[in-house]
Coordinates of C-alpha atoms (C1' of nucleotides) in Angstrom, one line a residue:
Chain A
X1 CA 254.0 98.0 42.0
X2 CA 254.5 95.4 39.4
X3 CA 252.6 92.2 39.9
X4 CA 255.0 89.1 39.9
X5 CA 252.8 86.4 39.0
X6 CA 249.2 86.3 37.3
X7 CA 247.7 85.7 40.8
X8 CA 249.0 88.4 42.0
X9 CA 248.1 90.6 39.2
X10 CA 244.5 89.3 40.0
X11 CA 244.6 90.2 43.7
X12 CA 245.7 93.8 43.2
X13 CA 243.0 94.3 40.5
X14 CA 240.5 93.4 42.7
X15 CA 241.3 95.7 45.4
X16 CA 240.9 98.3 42.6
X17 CA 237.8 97.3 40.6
X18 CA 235.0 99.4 40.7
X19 CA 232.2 98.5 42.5
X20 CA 228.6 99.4 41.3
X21 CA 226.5 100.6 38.2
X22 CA 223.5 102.5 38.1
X23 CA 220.9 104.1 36.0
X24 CA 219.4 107.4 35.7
X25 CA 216.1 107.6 33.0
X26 CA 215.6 110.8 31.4
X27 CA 211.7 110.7 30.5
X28 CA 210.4 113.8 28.1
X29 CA 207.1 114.0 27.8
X30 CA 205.2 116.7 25.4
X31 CA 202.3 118.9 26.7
X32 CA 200.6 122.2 25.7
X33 CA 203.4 122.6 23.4
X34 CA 206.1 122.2 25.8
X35 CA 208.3 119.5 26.5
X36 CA 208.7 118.2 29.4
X37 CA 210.5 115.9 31.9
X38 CA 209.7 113.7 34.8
X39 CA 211.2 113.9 38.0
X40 CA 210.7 112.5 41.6
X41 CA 211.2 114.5 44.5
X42 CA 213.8 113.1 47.3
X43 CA 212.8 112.9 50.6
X44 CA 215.2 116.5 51.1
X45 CA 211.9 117.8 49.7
X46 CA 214.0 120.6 47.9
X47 CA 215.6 118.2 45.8
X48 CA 214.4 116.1 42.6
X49 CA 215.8 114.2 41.7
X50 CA 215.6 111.9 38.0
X51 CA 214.2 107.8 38.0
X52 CA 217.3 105.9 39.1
X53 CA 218.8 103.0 40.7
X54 CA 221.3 100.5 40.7
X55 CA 221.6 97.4 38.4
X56 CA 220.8 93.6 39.2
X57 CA 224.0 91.2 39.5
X58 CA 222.4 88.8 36.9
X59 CA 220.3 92.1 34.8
X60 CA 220.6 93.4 31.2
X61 CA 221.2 96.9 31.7
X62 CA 219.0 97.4 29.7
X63 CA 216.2 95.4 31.7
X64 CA 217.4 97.1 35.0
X65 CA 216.4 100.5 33.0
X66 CA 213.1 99.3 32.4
X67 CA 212.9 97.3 36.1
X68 CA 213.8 100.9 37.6
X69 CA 212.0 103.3 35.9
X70 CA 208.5 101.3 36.5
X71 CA 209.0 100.5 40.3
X72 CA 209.9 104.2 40.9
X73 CA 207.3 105.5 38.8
X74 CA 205.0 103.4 37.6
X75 CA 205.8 103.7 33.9
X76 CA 205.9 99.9 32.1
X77 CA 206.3 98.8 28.9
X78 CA 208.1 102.4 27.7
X79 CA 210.5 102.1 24.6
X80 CA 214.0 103.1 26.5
X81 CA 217.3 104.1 25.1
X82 CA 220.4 104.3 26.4
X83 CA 222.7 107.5 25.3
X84 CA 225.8 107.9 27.3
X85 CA 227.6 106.8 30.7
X86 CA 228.7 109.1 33.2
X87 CA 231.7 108.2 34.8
X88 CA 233.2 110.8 37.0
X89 CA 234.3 109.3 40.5
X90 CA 232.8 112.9 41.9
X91 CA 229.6 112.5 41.0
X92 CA 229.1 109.7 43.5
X93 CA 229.7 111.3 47.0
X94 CA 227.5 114.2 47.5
X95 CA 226.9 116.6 50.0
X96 CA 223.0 116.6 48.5
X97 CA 222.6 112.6 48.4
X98 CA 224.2 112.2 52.0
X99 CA 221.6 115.1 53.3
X100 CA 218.7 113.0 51.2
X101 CA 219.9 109.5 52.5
X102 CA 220.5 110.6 56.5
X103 CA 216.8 112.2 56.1
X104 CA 215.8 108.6 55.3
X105 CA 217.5 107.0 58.3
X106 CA 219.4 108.4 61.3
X107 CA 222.2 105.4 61.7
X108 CA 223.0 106.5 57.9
X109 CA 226.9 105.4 57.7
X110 CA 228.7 108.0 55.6
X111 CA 230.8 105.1 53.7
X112 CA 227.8 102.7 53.0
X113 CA 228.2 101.8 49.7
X114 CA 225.3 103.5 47.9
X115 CA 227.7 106.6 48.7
X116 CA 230.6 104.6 47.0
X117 CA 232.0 105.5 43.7
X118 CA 229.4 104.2 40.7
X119 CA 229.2 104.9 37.1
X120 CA 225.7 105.6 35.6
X121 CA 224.3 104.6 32.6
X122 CA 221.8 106.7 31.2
X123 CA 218.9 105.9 29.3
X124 CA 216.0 108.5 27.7
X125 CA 212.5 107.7 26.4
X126 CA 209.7 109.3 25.0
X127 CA 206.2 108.7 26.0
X128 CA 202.7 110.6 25.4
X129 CA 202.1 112.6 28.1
X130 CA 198.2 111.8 28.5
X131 CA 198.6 108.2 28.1
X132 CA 200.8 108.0 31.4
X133 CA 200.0 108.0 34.6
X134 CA 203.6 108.5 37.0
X135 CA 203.3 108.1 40.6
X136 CA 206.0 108.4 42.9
X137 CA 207.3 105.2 44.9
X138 CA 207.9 104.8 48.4
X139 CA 210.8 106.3 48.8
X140 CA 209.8 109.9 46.8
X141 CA 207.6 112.7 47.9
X142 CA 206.4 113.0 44.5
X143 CA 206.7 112.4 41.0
X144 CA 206.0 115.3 38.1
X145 CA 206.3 116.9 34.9
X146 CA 208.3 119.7 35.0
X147 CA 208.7 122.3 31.8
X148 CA 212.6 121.8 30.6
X149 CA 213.2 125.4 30.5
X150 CA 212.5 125.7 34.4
X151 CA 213.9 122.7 35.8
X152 CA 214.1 122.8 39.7
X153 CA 217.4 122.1 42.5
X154 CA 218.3 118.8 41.1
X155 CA 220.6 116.0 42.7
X156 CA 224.3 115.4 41.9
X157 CA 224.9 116.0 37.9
X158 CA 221.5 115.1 37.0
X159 CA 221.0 118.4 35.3
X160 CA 224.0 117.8 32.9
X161 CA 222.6 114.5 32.3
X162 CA 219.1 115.9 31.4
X163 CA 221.4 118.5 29.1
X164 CA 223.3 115.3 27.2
X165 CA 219.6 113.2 26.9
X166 CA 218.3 116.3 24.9
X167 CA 221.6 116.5 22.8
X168 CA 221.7 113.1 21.7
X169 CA 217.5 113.3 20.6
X170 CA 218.6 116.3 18.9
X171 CA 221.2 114.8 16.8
X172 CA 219.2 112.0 16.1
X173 CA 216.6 114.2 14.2
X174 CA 218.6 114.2 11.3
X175 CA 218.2 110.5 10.8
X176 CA 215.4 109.3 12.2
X177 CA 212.3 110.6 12.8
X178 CA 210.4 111.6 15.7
X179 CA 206.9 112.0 17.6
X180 CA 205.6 108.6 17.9
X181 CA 206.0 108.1 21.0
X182 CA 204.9 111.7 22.3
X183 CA 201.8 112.5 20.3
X184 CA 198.4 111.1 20.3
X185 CA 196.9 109.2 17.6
X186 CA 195.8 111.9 15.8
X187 CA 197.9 115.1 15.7
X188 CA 197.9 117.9 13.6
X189 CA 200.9 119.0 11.7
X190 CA 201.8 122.2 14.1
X191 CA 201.7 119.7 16.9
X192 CA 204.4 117.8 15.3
X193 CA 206.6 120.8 14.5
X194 CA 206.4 121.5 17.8
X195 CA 208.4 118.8 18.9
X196 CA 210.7 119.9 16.2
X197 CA 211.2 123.2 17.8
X198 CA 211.6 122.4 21.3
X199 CA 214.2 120.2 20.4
X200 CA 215.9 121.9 17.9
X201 CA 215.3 125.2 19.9
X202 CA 214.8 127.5 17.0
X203 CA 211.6 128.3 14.8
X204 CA 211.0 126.7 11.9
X205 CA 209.0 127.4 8.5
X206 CA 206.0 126.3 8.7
X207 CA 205.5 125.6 4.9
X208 CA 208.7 123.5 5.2
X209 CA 208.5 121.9 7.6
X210 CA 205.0 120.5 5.9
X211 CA 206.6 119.9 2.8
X212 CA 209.6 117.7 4.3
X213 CA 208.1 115.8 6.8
X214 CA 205.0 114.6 4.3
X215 CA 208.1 113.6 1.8
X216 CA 209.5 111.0 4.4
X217 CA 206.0 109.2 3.8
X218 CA 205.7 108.0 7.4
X219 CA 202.3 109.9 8.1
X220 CA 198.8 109.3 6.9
X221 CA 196.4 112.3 6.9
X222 CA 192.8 111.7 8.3
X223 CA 189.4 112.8 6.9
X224 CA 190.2 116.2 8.9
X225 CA 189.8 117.6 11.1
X226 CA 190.8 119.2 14.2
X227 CA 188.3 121.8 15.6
X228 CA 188.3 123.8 18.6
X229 CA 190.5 127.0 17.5
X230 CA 189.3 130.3 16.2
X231 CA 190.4 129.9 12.5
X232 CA 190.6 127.3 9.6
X233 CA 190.2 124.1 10.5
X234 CA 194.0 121.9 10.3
X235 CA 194.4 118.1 8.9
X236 CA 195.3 115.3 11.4
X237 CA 197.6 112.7 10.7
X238 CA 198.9 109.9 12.2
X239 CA 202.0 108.1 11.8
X240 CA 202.2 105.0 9.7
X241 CA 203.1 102.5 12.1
X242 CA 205.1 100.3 9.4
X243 CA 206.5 103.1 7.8
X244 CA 207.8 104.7 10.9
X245 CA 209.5 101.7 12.0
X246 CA 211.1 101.3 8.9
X247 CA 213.0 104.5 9.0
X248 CA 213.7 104.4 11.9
X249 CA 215.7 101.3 11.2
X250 CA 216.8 102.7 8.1
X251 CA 217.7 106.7 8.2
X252 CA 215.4 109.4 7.6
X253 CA 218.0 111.9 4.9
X254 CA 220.2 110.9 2.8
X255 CA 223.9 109.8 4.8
X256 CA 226.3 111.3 3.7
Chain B
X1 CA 209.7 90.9 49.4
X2 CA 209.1 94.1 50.2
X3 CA 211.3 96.4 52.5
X4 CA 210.2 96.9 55.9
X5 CA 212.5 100.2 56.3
X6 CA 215.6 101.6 54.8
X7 CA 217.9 100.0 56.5
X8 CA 216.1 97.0 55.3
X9 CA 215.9 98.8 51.5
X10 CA 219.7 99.4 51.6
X11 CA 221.0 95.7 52.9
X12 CA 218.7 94.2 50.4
X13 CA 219.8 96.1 47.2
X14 CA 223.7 95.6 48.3
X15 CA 223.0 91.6 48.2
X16 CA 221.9 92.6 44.4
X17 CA 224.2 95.6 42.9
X18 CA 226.1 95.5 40.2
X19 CA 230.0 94.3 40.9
X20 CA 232.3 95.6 38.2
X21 CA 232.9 98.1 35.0
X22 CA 235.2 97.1 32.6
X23 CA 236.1 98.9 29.5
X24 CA 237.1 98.0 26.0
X25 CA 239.3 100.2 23.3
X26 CA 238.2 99.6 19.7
X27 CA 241.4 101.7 17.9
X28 CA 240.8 102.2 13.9
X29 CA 243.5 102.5 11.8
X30 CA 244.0 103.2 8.1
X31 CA 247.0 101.7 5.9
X32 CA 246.8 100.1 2.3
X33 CA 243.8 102.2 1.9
X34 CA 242.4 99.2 4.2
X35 CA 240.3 100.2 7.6
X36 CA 242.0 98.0 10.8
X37 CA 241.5 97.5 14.3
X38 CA 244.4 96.8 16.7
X39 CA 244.0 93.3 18.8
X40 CA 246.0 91.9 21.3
X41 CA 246.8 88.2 20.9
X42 CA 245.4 86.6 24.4
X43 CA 247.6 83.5 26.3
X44 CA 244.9 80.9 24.9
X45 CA 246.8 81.1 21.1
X46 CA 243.8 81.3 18.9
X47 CA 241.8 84.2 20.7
X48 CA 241.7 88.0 19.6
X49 CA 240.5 90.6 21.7
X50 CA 240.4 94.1 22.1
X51 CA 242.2 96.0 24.5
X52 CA 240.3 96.0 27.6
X53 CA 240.7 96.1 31.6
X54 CA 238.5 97.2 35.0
X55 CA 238.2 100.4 35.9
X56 CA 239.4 101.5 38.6
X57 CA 237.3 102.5 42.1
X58 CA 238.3 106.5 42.0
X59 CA 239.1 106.8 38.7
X60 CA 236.9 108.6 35.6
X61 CA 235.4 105.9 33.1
X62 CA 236.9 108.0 30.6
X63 CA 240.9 108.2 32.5
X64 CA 240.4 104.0 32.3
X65 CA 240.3 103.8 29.3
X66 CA 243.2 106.3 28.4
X67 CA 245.2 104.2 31.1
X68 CA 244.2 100.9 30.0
X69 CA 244.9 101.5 26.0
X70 CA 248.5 102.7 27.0
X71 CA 249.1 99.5 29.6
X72 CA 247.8 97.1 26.7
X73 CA 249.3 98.6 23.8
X74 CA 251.4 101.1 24.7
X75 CA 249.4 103.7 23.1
X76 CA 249.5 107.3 24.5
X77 CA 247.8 110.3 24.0
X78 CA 244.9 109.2 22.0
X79 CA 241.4 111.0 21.6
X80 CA 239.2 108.0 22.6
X81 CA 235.4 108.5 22.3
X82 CA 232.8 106.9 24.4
X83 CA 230.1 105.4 22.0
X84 CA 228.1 102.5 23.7
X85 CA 228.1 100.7 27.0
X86 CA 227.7 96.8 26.4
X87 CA 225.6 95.4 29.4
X88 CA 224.1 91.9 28.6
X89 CA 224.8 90.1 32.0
X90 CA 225.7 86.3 30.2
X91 CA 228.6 88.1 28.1
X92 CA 231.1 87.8 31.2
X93 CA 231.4 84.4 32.2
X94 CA 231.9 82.5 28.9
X95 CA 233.7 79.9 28.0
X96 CA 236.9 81.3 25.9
X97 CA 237.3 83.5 28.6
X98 CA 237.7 81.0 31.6
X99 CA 239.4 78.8 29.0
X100 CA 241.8 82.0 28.7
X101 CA 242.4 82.3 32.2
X102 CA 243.2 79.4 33.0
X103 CA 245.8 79.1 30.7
X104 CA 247.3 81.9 32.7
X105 CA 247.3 79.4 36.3
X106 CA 246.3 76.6 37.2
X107 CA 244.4 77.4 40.3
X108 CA 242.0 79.6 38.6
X109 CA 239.0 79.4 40.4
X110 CA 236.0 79.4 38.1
X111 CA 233.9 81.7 39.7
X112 CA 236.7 84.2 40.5
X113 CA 235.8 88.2 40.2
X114 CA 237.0 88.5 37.1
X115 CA 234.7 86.1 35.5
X116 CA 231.5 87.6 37.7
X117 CA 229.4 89.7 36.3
X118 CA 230.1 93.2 34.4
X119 CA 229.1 96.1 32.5
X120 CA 231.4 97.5 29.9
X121 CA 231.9 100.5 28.5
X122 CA 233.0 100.9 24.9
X123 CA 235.4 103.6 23.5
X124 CA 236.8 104.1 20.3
X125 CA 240.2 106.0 18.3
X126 CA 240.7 106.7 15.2
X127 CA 245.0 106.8 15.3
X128 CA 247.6 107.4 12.5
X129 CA 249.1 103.9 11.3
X130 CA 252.1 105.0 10.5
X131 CA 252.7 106.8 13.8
X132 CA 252.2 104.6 16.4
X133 CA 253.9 101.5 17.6
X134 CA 251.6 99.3 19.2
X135 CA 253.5 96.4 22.1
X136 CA 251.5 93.8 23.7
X137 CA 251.5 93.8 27.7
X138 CA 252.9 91.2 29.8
X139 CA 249.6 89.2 29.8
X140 CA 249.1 89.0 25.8
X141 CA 251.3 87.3 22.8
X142 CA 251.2 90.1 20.3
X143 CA 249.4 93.4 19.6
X144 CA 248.8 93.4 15.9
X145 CA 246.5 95.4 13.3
X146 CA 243.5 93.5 11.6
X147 CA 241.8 94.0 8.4
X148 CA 238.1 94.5 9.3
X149 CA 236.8 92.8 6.8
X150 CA 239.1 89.2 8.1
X151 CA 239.0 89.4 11.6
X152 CA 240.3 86.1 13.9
X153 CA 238.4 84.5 15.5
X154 CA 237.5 86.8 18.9
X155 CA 236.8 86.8 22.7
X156 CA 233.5 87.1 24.4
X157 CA 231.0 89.8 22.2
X158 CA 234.1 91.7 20.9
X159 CA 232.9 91.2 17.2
X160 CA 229.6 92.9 18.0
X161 CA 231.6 95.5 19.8
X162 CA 234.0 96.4 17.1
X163 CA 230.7 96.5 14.6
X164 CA 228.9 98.6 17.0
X165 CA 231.1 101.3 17.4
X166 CA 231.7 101.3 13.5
X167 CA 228.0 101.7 12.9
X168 CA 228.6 105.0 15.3
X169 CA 231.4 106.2 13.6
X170 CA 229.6 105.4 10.0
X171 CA 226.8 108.2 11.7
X172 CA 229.1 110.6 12.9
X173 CA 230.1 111.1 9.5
X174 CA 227.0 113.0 8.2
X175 CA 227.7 115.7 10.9
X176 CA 231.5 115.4 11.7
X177 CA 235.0 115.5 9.9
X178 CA 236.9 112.6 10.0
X179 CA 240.0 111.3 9.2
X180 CA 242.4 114.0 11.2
X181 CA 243.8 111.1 13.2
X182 CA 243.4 108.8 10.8
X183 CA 246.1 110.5 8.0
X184 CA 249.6 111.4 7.9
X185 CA 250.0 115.3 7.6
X186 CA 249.5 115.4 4.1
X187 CA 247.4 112.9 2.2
X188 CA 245.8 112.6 -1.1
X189 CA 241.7 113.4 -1.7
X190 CA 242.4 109.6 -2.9
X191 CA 243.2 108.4 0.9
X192 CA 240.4 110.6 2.5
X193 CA 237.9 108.8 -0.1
X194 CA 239.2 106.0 1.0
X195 CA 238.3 106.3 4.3
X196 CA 234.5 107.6 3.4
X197 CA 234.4 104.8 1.5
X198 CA 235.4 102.0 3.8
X199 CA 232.8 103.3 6.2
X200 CA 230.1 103.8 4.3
X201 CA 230.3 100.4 2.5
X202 CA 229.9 101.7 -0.4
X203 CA 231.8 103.6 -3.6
X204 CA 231.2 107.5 -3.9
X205 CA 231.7 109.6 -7.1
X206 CA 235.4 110.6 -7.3
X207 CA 234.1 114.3 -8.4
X208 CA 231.4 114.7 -6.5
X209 CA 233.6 113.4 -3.0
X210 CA 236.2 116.2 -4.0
X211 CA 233.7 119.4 -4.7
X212 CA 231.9 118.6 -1.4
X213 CA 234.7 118.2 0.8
X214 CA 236.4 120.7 -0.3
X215 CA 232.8 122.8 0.5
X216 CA 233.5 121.9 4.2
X217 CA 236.5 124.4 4.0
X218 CA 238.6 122.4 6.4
X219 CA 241.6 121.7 3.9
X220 CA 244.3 123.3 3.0
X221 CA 245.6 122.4 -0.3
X222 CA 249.7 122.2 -0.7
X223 CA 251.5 123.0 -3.8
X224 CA 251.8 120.0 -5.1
X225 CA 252.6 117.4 -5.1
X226 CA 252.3 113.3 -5.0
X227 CA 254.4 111.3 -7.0
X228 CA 254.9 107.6 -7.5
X229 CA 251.7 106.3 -9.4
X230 CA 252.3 106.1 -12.8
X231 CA 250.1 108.6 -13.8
X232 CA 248.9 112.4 -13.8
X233 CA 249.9 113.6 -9.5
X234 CA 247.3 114.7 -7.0
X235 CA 247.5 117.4 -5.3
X236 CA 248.5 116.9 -1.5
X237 CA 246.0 118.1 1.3
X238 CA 246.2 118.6 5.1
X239 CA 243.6 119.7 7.2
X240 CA 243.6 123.0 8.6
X241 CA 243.8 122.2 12.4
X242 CA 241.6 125.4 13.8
X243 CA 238.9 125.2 11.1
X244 CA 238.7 121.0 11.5
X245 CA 238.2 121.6 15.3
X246 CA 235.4 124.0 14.7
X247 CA 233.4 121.7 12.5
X248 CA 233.6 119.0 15.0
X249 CA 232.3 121.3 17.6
X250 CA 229.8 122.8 15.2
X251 CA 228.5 120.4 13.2
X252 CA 228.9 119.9 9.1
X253 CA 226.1 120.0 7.0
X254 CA 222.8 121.5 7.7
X255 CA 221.5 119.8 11.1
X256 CA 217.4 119.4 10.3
Chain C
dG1 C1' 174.3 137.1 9.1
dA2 C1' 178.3 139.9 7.7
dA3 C1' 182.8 141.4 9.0
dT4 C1' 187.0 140.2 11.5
dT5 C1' 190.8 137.5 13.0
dA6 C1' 194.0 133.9 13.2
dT7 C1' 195.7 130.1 11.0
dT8 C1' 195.7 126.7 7.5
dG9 C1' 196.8 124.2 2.7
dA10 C1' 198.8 125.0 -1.3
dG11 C1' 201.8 127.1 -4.3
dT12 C1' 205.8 130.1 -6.4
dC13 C1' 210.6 131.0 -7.3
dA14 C1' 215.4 131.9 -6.8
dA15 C1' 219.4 129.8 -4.8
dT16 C1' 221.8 125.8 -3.7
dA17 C1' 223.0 120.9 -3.5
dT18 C1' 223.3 116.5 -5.6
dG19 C1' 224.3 112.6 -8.9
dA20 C1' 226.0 111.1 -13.2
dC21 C1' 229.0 111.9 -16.5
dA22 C1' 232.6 114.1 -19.8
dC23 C1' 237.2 115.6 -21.1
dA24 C1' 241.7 117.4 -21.3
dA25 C1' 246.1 117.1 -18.6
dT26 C1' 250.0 114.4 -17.1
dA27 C1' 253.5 111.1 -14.4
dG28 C1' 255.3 107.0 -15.1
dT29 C1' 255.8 102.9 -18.2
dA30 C1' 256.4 100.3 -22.5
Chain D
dT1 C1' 257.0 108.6 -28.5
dA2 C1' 252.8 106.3 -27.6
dC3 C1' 250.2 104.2 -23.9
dT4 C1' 247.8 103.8 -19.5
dA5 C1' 245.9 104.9 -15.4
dT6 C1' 244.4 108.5 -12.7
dT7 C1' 243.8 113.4 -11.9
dG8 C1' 241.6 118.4 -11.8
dT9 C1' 237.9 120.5 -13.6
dG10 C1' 233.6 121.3 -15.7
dT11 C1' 228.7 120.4 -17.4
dC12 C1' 224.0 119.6 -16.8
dA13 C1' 219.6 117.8 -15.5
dT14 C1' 217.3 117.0 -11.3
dA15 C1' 216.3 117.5 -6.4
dT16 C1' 216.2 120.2 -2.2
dT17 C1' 216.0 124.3 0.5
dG18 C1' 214.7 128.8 2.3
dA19 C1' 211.8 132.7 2.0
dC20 C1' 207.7 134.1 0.7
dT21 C1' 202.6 134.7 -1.2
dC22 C1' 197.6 133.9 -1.3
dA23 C1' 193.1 132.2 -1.2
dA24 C1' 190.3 129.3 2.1
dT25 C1' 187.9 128.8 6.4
dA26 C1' 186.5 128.0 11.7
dA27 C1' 185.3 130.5 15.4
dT28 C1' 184.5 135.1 17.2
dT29 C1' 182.7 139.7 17.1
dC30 C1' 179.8 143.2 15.4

DNA sequence: GAATTATTGAGTCAATATGACACAATAGTA
DNA sequence: TACTATTGTGTCATATTGACTCAATAATTC
């Protein structure tokens, strides 16, 4: 139907406007040479589930990311970025989310609003495994690493979204560089390619992979040395802080 | 203060959610050997803006903006792209806007939905000048292309928008074709340049442009001919639809 | 303490890609 | 017919990439 006046036009748009947006973090961590990502685990305690909720009236999305992720798992002051928003009306209304919520409360109403069509923005961030310390809020069971290549029953599309995250770093790669946020201090140069790897999912020449990375001139090597294994001693490096930044504003390769 | 139980958890947060999605098109086009961007002219005769609009409660995010482009602009069948989603909670209620609005009646109430707070989600096109026929909507003066580089004077943080998803398309470049929506059928190397050129800000080597995209294997070269300029005639190209396809799936150069 | 093993830093080399430039060919114009 | 602007093509020095070699060495084993 045609509106016949601007009022109008405003009153049937506001039956139709859509009503809520939420967030879902994607955090990798890297450990034992795996990456990893951390999940909470719902109530339904067969279901994880990743850091989400919704956004404040009056909040950057950006700051409800960041609000979210540190009330449901205890991470703060984490370096998040956003990388695509899901907005398929299924995804909202879920057989799993219902089962999770009416565990939570027996008066559950199946139209309450949490159950209402939302769009989620996603976000991703890197951090170094060791340095955090995740614990689970008080609506989750638990909250864990788990490796990316067994990833348990997850909730609505939260799978796919882990899927896209992992894209998106991947692509990245090619312009900016990597690992800061994910390594220690003081890493050696295998640790690094590691990450490269994971990502990337295929192996990579060693020799190469030394020679490029040292070219972008973002690490410093150390006064060696890492011991511990059953062979020659490797360097360690760390990343130059002002360097790093740099390209990371700037572009790693050439463009174009 | 702190929950005392879920149902407590669950009123609380619906006081607080998020109330609205919005979207706005960014749609490129190429003619003169100039880059442009179609605006619609709003009721308040000075103000630009892109074409936007709420999405709606049961629709996909990415359906909206396919709808909204073609109620706007009359613009059909486009590829749009989802490349960032704006959310910085002061950019709804703003002064041009409500100055906007209430233009449109008198009894606009200033704190009306529409001028509440929302998130928006940004998609951009890459369409063929010469093949479309852009037609403003009841609600808007005129639907016009803009050079980038002069753009009017615009509503709300749709500058930053239109630079945003540039900056996006200017990446997508280094592992993505581009121009098949942005050329007739058969174009000159000259007009692909062009449009490598415009995004990248900067001049590339007329020889060196040619032997690398013609590396890509995605063009077909025609037998002959462009005339007009006074001087020696390039060769006409199109791109070869199945192989163009591929690379955009697969990637260009070397990824890492 | 010498041999073994796994892994490292450094280097080689052919193949390929890039950036800067040169030059003859030619469609329209003067 | 000469001129001008622009085109297709080619050259060449340099840089980058991919695949590989080899001596060095930290811990372990003999």
């Amino acid at each position: 139907m045609k509106p016949t006046s601007i009022e109008d036009f405003l009153r049937q748009a506001h039956q139709f406007y859509l009503p809520a947006v939420s967030i879902d973090n994607v955090i990798f961590g890297f450990h034992e040479n795996q990456l990893k990502v951390l999940l909470l685990k719902s109530s339904d305690k067969n279901v994880w589930m990743l850091p989400g909720g919704f956004v404040g009236k009056k909040e950057h999305v950006d700051a409800a990311a960041a609000r979210i992720l540190k009330i449901r798992t205890g991470l703060d002051a984490i370096f998040l970025q956003q990388f695509y928003t899901f907005g398929q009306p299924e995804r909202s209304n879920n057989r799993i989310l219902v089962k999770a919520l009416k565990s939570l409360t027996r008066k559950f109403d199946k139209n309450h609003w949490v159950l209402q069509r939302f769009v989620t923005v996603g976000y991703y961030a890197l951090v170094e495994y060791a340095n955090v310390n995740p614990h689970p809020d008080e609506l989750s069971l638990a909250c864990d690493w788990h490796d990316l290549d067994k990833l348990p029953e997850l909730l609505l599309d939260h799978h796919e979204i882990i899927l896209k995250a992992l894209e998106e770093m991947r692509l990245k790669l090619n312009y900016q560089p990597i690992g800061y946020n994910l390594l220690p201090k003081e890493f050696t140069m295998k640790n690094l390619q590691s990450i490269y790897e994971t990502l990337l999912g295929r192996k990579l020449d060693r020799g190469n992979f030394n020679r490029k990375m040292l070219s972008y001139g973002i690490l410093d090597r150390k006064e060696k040395q890492f011991s511990g294994g059953a062979h020659k001693a490797p360097y360690l490096y760390s990343f130059n802080k002002k360097k790093y930044f740099k390209a990371l504003e700037g572009g790693l390769g050439r463009e174009f």
